[in-house]
Coordinates of C-alpha atoms in Angstrom, one line a residue:
X1 CA 0.0 0.0 0.0
X2 CA 1.1 3.6 -0.6
X3 CA 0.9 4.4 3.1
X4 CA 4.0 2.5 4.0
X5 CA 6.2 5.4 3.1
X6 CA 3.9 7.9 4.8
X7 CA 4.0 6.0 8.1
X8 CA 7.9 5.9 8.0
X9 CA 7.8 9.7 8.0
X10 CA 6.2 9.5 11.5
X11 CA 9.2 7.5 12.7
X12 CA 9.6 9.2 16.0
X13 CA 6.1 8.4 17.1
X14 CA 6.4 4.8 15.8
X15 CA 9.6 4.3 17.8
X16 CA 7.8 5.4 21.0
X17 CA 4.9 3.1 20.0
X18 CA 7.3 0.2 19.4
X19 CA 8.8 0.7 22.9
X20 CA 5.3 0.6 24.3
X21 CA 4.3 -2.6 22.5
X22 CA 6.0 -4.8 25.1
X23 CA 3.8 -3.1 27.6
X24 CA 0.8 -3.7 25.4
X25 CA 1.7 -7.4 25.1
X26 CA 2.1 -7.6 28.9
X27 CA -1.3 -5.9 29.3
X28 CA -2.8 -8.5 27.0
X29 CA -1.3 -11.4 28.9
X30 CA -2.4 -10.0 32.3
X31 CA -5.9 -9.4 31.0
X32 CA -6.0 -13.0 29.7
X33 CA -5.0 -14.3 33.1
X34 CA -7.7 -12.3 34.7
X35 CA -10.3 -13.7 32.3
X36 CA -9.0 -17.3 32.9
X37 CA -9.2 -16.8 36.6
X38 CA -12.6 -15.2 36.8
X39 CA -14.4 -15.7 33.5
X40 CA -14.0 -19.4 33.1
X41 CA -15.7 -20.2 36.4
X42 CA -18.6 -18.0 35.5
X43 CA -18.8 -19.5 32.0
X44 CA -18.8 -23.1 33.4
X45 CA -21.6 -22.3 35.8
X46 CA -23.6 -20.6 33.1
X47 CA -23.3 -23.4 30.5
X48 CA -23.8 -26.2 32.9
X49 CA -27.6 -25.6 33.0
X50 CA -28.3 -23.8 29.7
X51 CA -27.7 -24.6 26.1
X52 CA -25.6 -22.5 23.8
X53 CA -27.5 -20.6 21.0
X54 CA -26.0 -19.4 17.8
X55 CA -26.3 -15.6 17.3
X56 CA -25.3 -13.0 14.8
X57 CA -24.2 -9.6 16.1
X58 CA -24.5 -6.2 14.3
X59 CA -22.3 -3.6 15.9
X60 CA -22.9 0.1 15.3
X61 CA -20.1 2.7 15.2
X62 CA -19.6 5.6 17.5
X63 CA -15.9 6.4 18.1
X64 CA -14.9 6.1 21.7
X65 CA -18.5 5.3 22.6
X66 CA -17.8 1.9 21.0
X67 CA -16.5 0.9 24.4
X68 CA -20.1 0.4 25.3
X69 CA -20.1 -2.5 22.7
X70 CA -16.9 -3.8 24.3
X71 CA -18.9 -4.1 27.5
X72 CA -21.8 -5.9 25.8
X73 CA -19.4 -8.4 24.1
X74 CA -17.5 -8.9 27.4
X75 CA -20.6 -9.8 29.3
X76 CA -21.9 -12.2 26.6
X77 CA -18.5 -13.9 26.4
X78 CA -18.4 -14.2 30.2
X79 CA -21.9 -15.7 30.2
X80 CA -20.8 -18.4 27.8
X81 CA -24.2 -19.2 26.3
X82 CA -23.8 -17.2 23.1
X83 CA -22.1 -18.9 20.1
X84 CA -21.3 -16.0 17.7
X85 CA -21.9 -17.1 14.1
X86 CA -21.5 -13.9 12.0
X87 CA -20.6 -10.3 13.1
X88 CA -21.1 -7.2 11.1
X89 CA -19.6 -3.8 12.1
X90 CA -19.0 -0.2 11.1
X91 CA -16.3 2.1 12.4
X92 CA -15.7 1.3 16.1
X93 CA -18.1 -1.6 15.6
X94 CA -15.8 -2.9 12.9
X95 CA -12.9 -2.7 15.3
X96 CA -14.8 -4.5 18.0
X97 CA -15.8 -7.2 15.5
X98 CA -12.3 -7.8 14.3
X99 CA -10.9 -7.9 17.8
X100 CA -13.6 -10.3 18.9
X101 CA -12.9 -12.7 16.0
X102 CA -9.1 -12.5 16.6
X103 CA -9.4 -13.2 20.3
X104 CA -11.8 -16.1 19.7
X105 CA -9.4 -17.5 17.1
X106 CA -6.4 -17.4 19.4
X107 CA -7.8 -18.4 22.8
X108 CA -11.6 -18.7 22.8
X109 CA -13.8 -16.5 25.0
X110 CA -11.1 -15.7 27.5
X111 CA -8.8 -14.6 24.7
X112 CA -11.5 -12.5 23.1
X113 CA -12.2 -10.7 26.4
X114 CA -8.5 -10.1 27.0
X115 CA -7.9 -8.8 23.6
X116 CA -10.9 -6.4 23.7
X117 CA -9.6 -4.9 26.9
X118 CA -6.0 -4.7 25.6
X119 CA -7.2 -3.0 22.4
X120 CA -9.2 -0.3 24.2
X121 CA -6.3 0.2 26.6
X122 CA -4.0 0.7 23.7
X123 CA -6.4 3.2 22.1
X124 CA -6.5 5.2 25.3
X125 CA -2.8 5.1 25.6
X126 CA -2.3 6.4 22.1
X127 CA -4.9 9.1 22.6
X128 CA -2.8 10.7 25.4
X129 CA -0.6 12.1 22.6
X130 CA -3.1 12.3 19.7
X131 CA -6.4 13.5 21.0
X132 CA -8.1 16.6 19.7
X133 CA -11.1 16.1 22.0
X134 CA -9.1 16.1 25.2
X135 CA -9.8 19.0 27.5
X136 CA -7.0 21.5 27.8
X137 CA -5.6 22.0 31.3
X138 CA -6.5 25.7 31.1
X139 CA -10.1 25.0 30.1
X140 CA -12.4 26.5 32.8
X141 CA -14.5 23.3 33.4
X142 CA -15.4 22.9 29.7
X143 CA -18.8 21.7 28.5
X144 CA -18.8 18.2 26.8
X145 CA -18.7 19.7 23.3
X146 CA -16.8 22.9 23.9
X147 CA -13.2 21.8 24.7
X148 CA -10.5 24.1 23.3
X149 CA -9.0 21.2 21.2
X150 CA -12.4 20.3 19.7
X151 CA -13.2 24.0 18.8
X152 CA -9.8 24.4 17.1
X153 CA -10.3 21.1 15.3
X154 CA -13.8 22.1 14.1
X155 CA -12.5 25.4 12.8
X156 CA -9.5 23.8 11.2
X157 CA -11.5 21.1 9.4
X158 CA -13.8 23.8 7.9
X159 CA -10.9 25.6 6.3
X160 CA -8.4 22.9 5.4
X161 CA -8.7 19.2 4.5
X162 CA -6.7 16.3 5.9
X163 CA -4.8 16.3 2.6
X164 CA -3.4 19.7 3.8
X165 CA -3.1 19.4 7.6
X166 CA -2.1 15.7 7.5
X167 CA -0.3 15.3 4.2
X168 CA 1.4 12.1 5.4
X169 CA -1.9 10.6 6.3
X170 CA -0.7 9.5 9.7
X171 CA -3.2 7.4 11.7
X172 CA -2.1 6.0 15.1
X173 CA -4.9 3.4 15.0
X174 CA -3.0 1.6 12.2
X175 CA -0.2 0.5 14.6
X176 CA -2.7 -0.3 17.4
X177 CA -4.6 -2.6 15.1
X178 CA -1.5 -4.2 13.6
X179 CA -0.1 -4.8 17.2
X180 CA -3.4 -6.5 18.2
X181 CA -4.6 -8.5 15.2
X182 CA -2.8 -11.0 13.0
X183 CA -4.8 -10.1 9.9
X184 CA -3.3 -12.8 7.6
X185 CA -4.2 -15.5 10.1
X186 CA -7.6 -14.0 10.7
X187 CA -8.5 -14.1 7.0
X188 CA -7.7 -17.9 7.0
X189 CA -8.9 -19.0 10.4
X190 CA -11.6 -16.6 11.8
X191 CA -14.1 -18.7 13.7
X192 CA -16.9 -16.3 12.8
X193 CA -17.9 -14.7 9.5
X194 CA -17.1 -11.0 9.4
X195 CA -18.9 -8.3 7.4
X196 CA -17.2 -4.8 7.7
X197 CA -18.8 -1.8 6.1
X198 CA -17.2 1.1 4.3
X199 CA -18.5 3.8 1.9
X200 CA -17.2 4.1 -1.6
X201 CA -16.3 7.7 -2.1
X202 CA -17.0 7.7 -5.9
X203 CA -20.6 6.4 -5.6
X204 CA -21.7 6.6 -2.0
X205 CA -22.5 2.9 -2.1
X206 CA -21.8 0.5 0.7
X207 CA -18.8 -1.8 0.3
X208 CA -19.0 -4.9 2.6
X209 CA -15.6 -6.5 3.2
X210 CA -16.0 -10.2 4.0
X211 CA -13.8 -12.4 6.2
X212 CA -11.3 -13.3 3.5
X213 CA -10.9 -9.6 2.5
X214 CA -10.4 -8.2 6.0
X215 CA -7.2 -6.1 6.4
X216 CA -6.0 -3.2 8.5
X217 CA -6.9 -1.0 5.5
X218 CA -10.5 -2.3 5.4
X219 CA -10.9 -1.6 9.1
X220 CA -9.4 1.9 8.8
X221 CA -11.7 2.5 5.8
X222 CA -14.7 1.6 7.9
X223 CA -13.7 4.2 10.5
X224 CA -12.4 6.9 8.1
X225 CA -14.0 10.3 8.9
X226 CA -13.3 12.4 5.9
X227 CA -12.8 15.6 7.9
X228 CA -10.0 13.9 9.8
X229 CA -8.4 11.4 7.5
X230 CA -7.6 11.0 3.8
X231 CA -9.8 8.4 2.1
X232 CA -8.4 4.9 2.4
X233 CA -7.5 3.4 -1.0
X234 CA -8.1 -0.3 -1.4
X235 CA -7.5 -1.7 -4.9
X236 CA -8.7 1.1 -7.3
X237 CA -11.3 2.6 -5.0
X238 CA -11.3 5.0 -2.2
X239 CA -13.4 4.7 1.0
X240 CA -14.8 6.7 3.8
X241 CA -16.5 5.8 7.1
X242 CA -19.1 3.0 6.7
X243 CA -21.5 4.9 8.9
X244 CA -22.6 6.9 5.8
X245 CA -24.0 3.8 4.1
X246 CA -24.5 0.9 6.6
X247 CA -24.4 1.4 10.3
X248 CA -24.4 -1.5 11.0
X249 CA -25.0 -3.8 8.1
X250 CA -27.9 -6.2 8.6
X251 CA -28.7 -7.9 5.3
X252 CA -25.2 -9.5 4.9
X253 CA -26.0 -11.4 8.2
X254 CA -29.3 -12.6 6.9
X255 CA -27.8 -13.6 3.5
X256 CA -25.1 -15.7 5.2
X257 CA -27.7 -17.9 6.8
X258 CA -25.3 -18.9 9.6
X259 CA -27.8 -18.1 12.4
X260 CA -31.5 -17.2 12.5
X261 CA -31.1 -14.6 15.3
X262 CA -29.3 -11.3 15.2
X263 CA -28.5 -9.0 18.1
X264 CA -28.2 -5.3 17.1
X265 CA -26.0 -3.3 19.4
X266 CA -26.9 0.4 19.0
X267 CA -24.8 3.3 20.1
X268 CA -26.7 6.4 18.9
X269 CA -30.2 7.0 20.2
X270 CA -32.9 6.8 17.4
X271 CA -35.0 9.6 18.8
X272 CA -34.2 12.7 20.9
X273 CA -37.1 14.9 21.8
X274 CA -35.0 17.8 23.2
X275 CA -34.7 20.6 20.6
X276 CA -31.1 21.3 19.9
X277 CA -30.4 25.1 20.1
X278 CA -26.6 25.5 20.4
X279 CA -24.3 25.1 17.4
X280 CA -22.7 22.0 18.9
X281 CA -26.0 20.4 19.8
X282 CA -27.3 21.0 16.3
X283 CA -24.2 19.4 14.7
X284 CA -24.4 16.5 17.1
X285 CA -28.1 15.9 16.1
X286 CA -27.3 16.1 12.4
X287 CA -24.5 13.5 12.9
X288 CA -26.8 11.2 14.7
X289 CA -29.4 11.5 12.0
X290 CA -26.8 10.8 9.3
X291 CA -25.4 7.8 11.0
X292 CA -28.7 6.3 12.0
X293 CA -30.2 6.9 8.6
X294 CA -28.7 3.8 6.9
X295 CA -29.9 1.6 9.7
X296 CA -33.4 3.0 9.3
X297 CA -33.3 2.4 5.6
X298 CA -32.2 -1.2 6.0
X299 CA -34.8 -1.9 8.6
X300 CA -37.4 -0.4 6.2
X301 CA -36.3 -2.8 3.4
X302 CA -36.4 -5.8 5.8
X303 CA -40.0 -4.8 6.8
X304 CA -41.0 -4.4 3.2
X305 CA -39.6 -7.8 2.3
X306 CA -41.6 -9.3 5.2
X307 CA -44.8 -7.5 4.1
X308 CA -44.4 -8.8 0.6
X309 CA -43.7 -12.3 1.8
X310 CA -46.8 -12.2 4.1
X311 CA -48.9 -11.3 1.1
X312 CA -47.8 -14.5 -0.6
X313 CA -45.6 -13.0 -3.4
X314 CA -42.8 -15.5 -4.1
X315 CA -40.0 -13.0 -4.8
X316 CA -36.4 -13.0 -3.5
X317 CA -36.1 -16.7 -3.1
X318 CA -33.8 -17.7 -0.3
X319 CA -33.3 -14.2 1.0
X320 CA -37.0 -13.7 1.3
X321 CA -37.4 -16.8 3.3
X322 CA -34.5 -15.9 5.6
X323 CA -35.8 -12.3 6.2
X324 CA -39.3 -13.5 6.8
X325 CA -38.3 -15.9 9.6
X326 CA -35.4 -14.0 11.1
X327 CA -35.5 -13.1 14.7
X328 CA -34.0 -9.8 16.0
X329 CA -32.8 -8.6 19.4
X330 CA -31.6 -5.3 20.5
X331 CA -29.3 -3.7 23.1
X332 CA -28.9 0.1 23.1
X333 CA -26.8 2.6 24.9
X334 CA -29.9 4.8 25.1
X335 CA -29.3 8.4 26.1
X336 CA -25.8 7.7 27.3
X337 CA -24.1 8.6 24.0
X338 CA -26.1 11.8 23.7
X339 CA -25.5 12.9 27.3
X340 CA -21.7 12.4 27.0
X341 CA -21.5 14.8 24.1
X342 CA -19.9 14.6 20.7
X343 CA -16.4 15.6 22.0
X344 CA -16.2 12.4 24.0
X345 CA -16.3 10.3 20.8
X346 CA -12.8 11.7 20.1
X347 CA -11.6 11.5 23.7
X348 CA -11.0 7.8 24.6
X349 CA -10.0 8.6 28.2
X350 CA -9.6 5.3 30.1
X351 CA -12.0 6.4 32.8
X352 CA -14.6 7.1 30.2
X353 CA -14.0 3.9 28.4
X354 CA -14.4 1.8 31.5
X355 CA -17.6 3.7 32.3
X356 CA -18.9 2.9 28.9
X357 CA -17.8 -0.7 29.2
X358 CA -19.5 -1.1 32.5
X359 CA -22.7 0.3 31.1
X360 CA -22.5 -2.1 28.2
X361 CA -22.0 -5.0 30.6
X362 CA -25.0 -3.9 32.6
X363 CA -27.2 -3.6 29.5
X364 CA -26.1 -7.0 28.3
X365 CA -26.8 -8.5 31.7
X366 CA -30.3 -7.2 31.6
X367 CA -30.8 -8.6 28.1
X368 CA -29.5 -12.0 29.2
X369 CA -31.9 -12.1 32.1
X370 CA -35.0 -10.8 30.2
X371 CA -34.5 -12.1 26.7
X372 CA -31.9 -14.8 26.3
X373 CA -34.5 -17.6 26.6
X374 CA -36.2 -16.2 23.5
X375 CA -33.2 -16.7 21.3
X376 CA -34.1 -19.4 18.8
X377 CA -37.8 -18.9 19.4
X378 CA -39.0 -15.3 18.9
X379 CA -37.8 -11.8 18.3
X380 CA -37.5 -9.5 21.4
X381 CA -37.6 -6.2 19.5
X382 CA -40.2 -4.8 17.0
X383 CA -37.9 -3.4 14.3
X384 CA -40.6 -1.1 12.9
X385 CA -41.6 0.3 16.2
X386 CA -38.0 0.8 17.3
X387 CA -36.5 2.4 14.1
X388 CA -39.3 3.5 11.8

């Protein structure tokens, strides 16, 4: 890829990162030991009296708020009754999906839990140096969306593009991902099917990268905000954040036919009845509308296919049958993402990440207690009522 030379220009940072990778590896090993000591006992107790159900997962993006999804996955892995079949993801959801698959491949549920924690710790560590959303020490108790760094970044991205202020296209997440995931092995041995969404710049169409196409470039493309990063080139095409076209992808999970239940993990709230009046609140609302729009359209298509199928029209063949009988489930961050403010998406402070993880674990725990027994039998969310 053409980025190899660009990354070399950032050598001083990479040398610091290389020195920290031993620490990152140690963190991964310590996390794995914690999971083995505590998680396996819980898993054994959970699976002794309950069968395992195959389940797809659709993971929405959301920047640092993706740590909520980390918590959801962590609790499901700890419980031990979910057998992940296929996972789709966009942006932070794509990263969670790839880390999940890599951990499961290397060391089962304990390895996945350890690798998810190690990844988010590495993201937080990197952000101590490269973090435009971090409050400045002189900020007088800044509001969530009014940090000095964020205001400077917002002004800068309105006047210059990343091709000007970041001509070398430096992205610290590249090294974090490469230090966490063996992409070559993942393409060959992933125990779950992966579907990662990016948006083709030329057409605006969604591009789904399947398991055998997954690379660090595909994951970075899925999380490429065009205000901050140059478009990611893969083959002859350029890509931006998948949130503009599929957030998260649903139909690829149904087409795969690997499971008949799908759990949607949603970061951004679908509705917000409070009228935004500040400039920052208006921008945040527009962003939520933009990134929830593709999910609404895909749900609308699914509901249309179901309606046509119920009327007895034999169109769509296998896909129609799978859509008609598919069962959906839902875990949402609710108002948490909105209340934290848009700046926090760019500020992966470890305290914030652990707070989000804990909220995700709590939400997953509630879902397990209330709805797990319905997996394999019936949906626990009305898609039309929830999203349309």
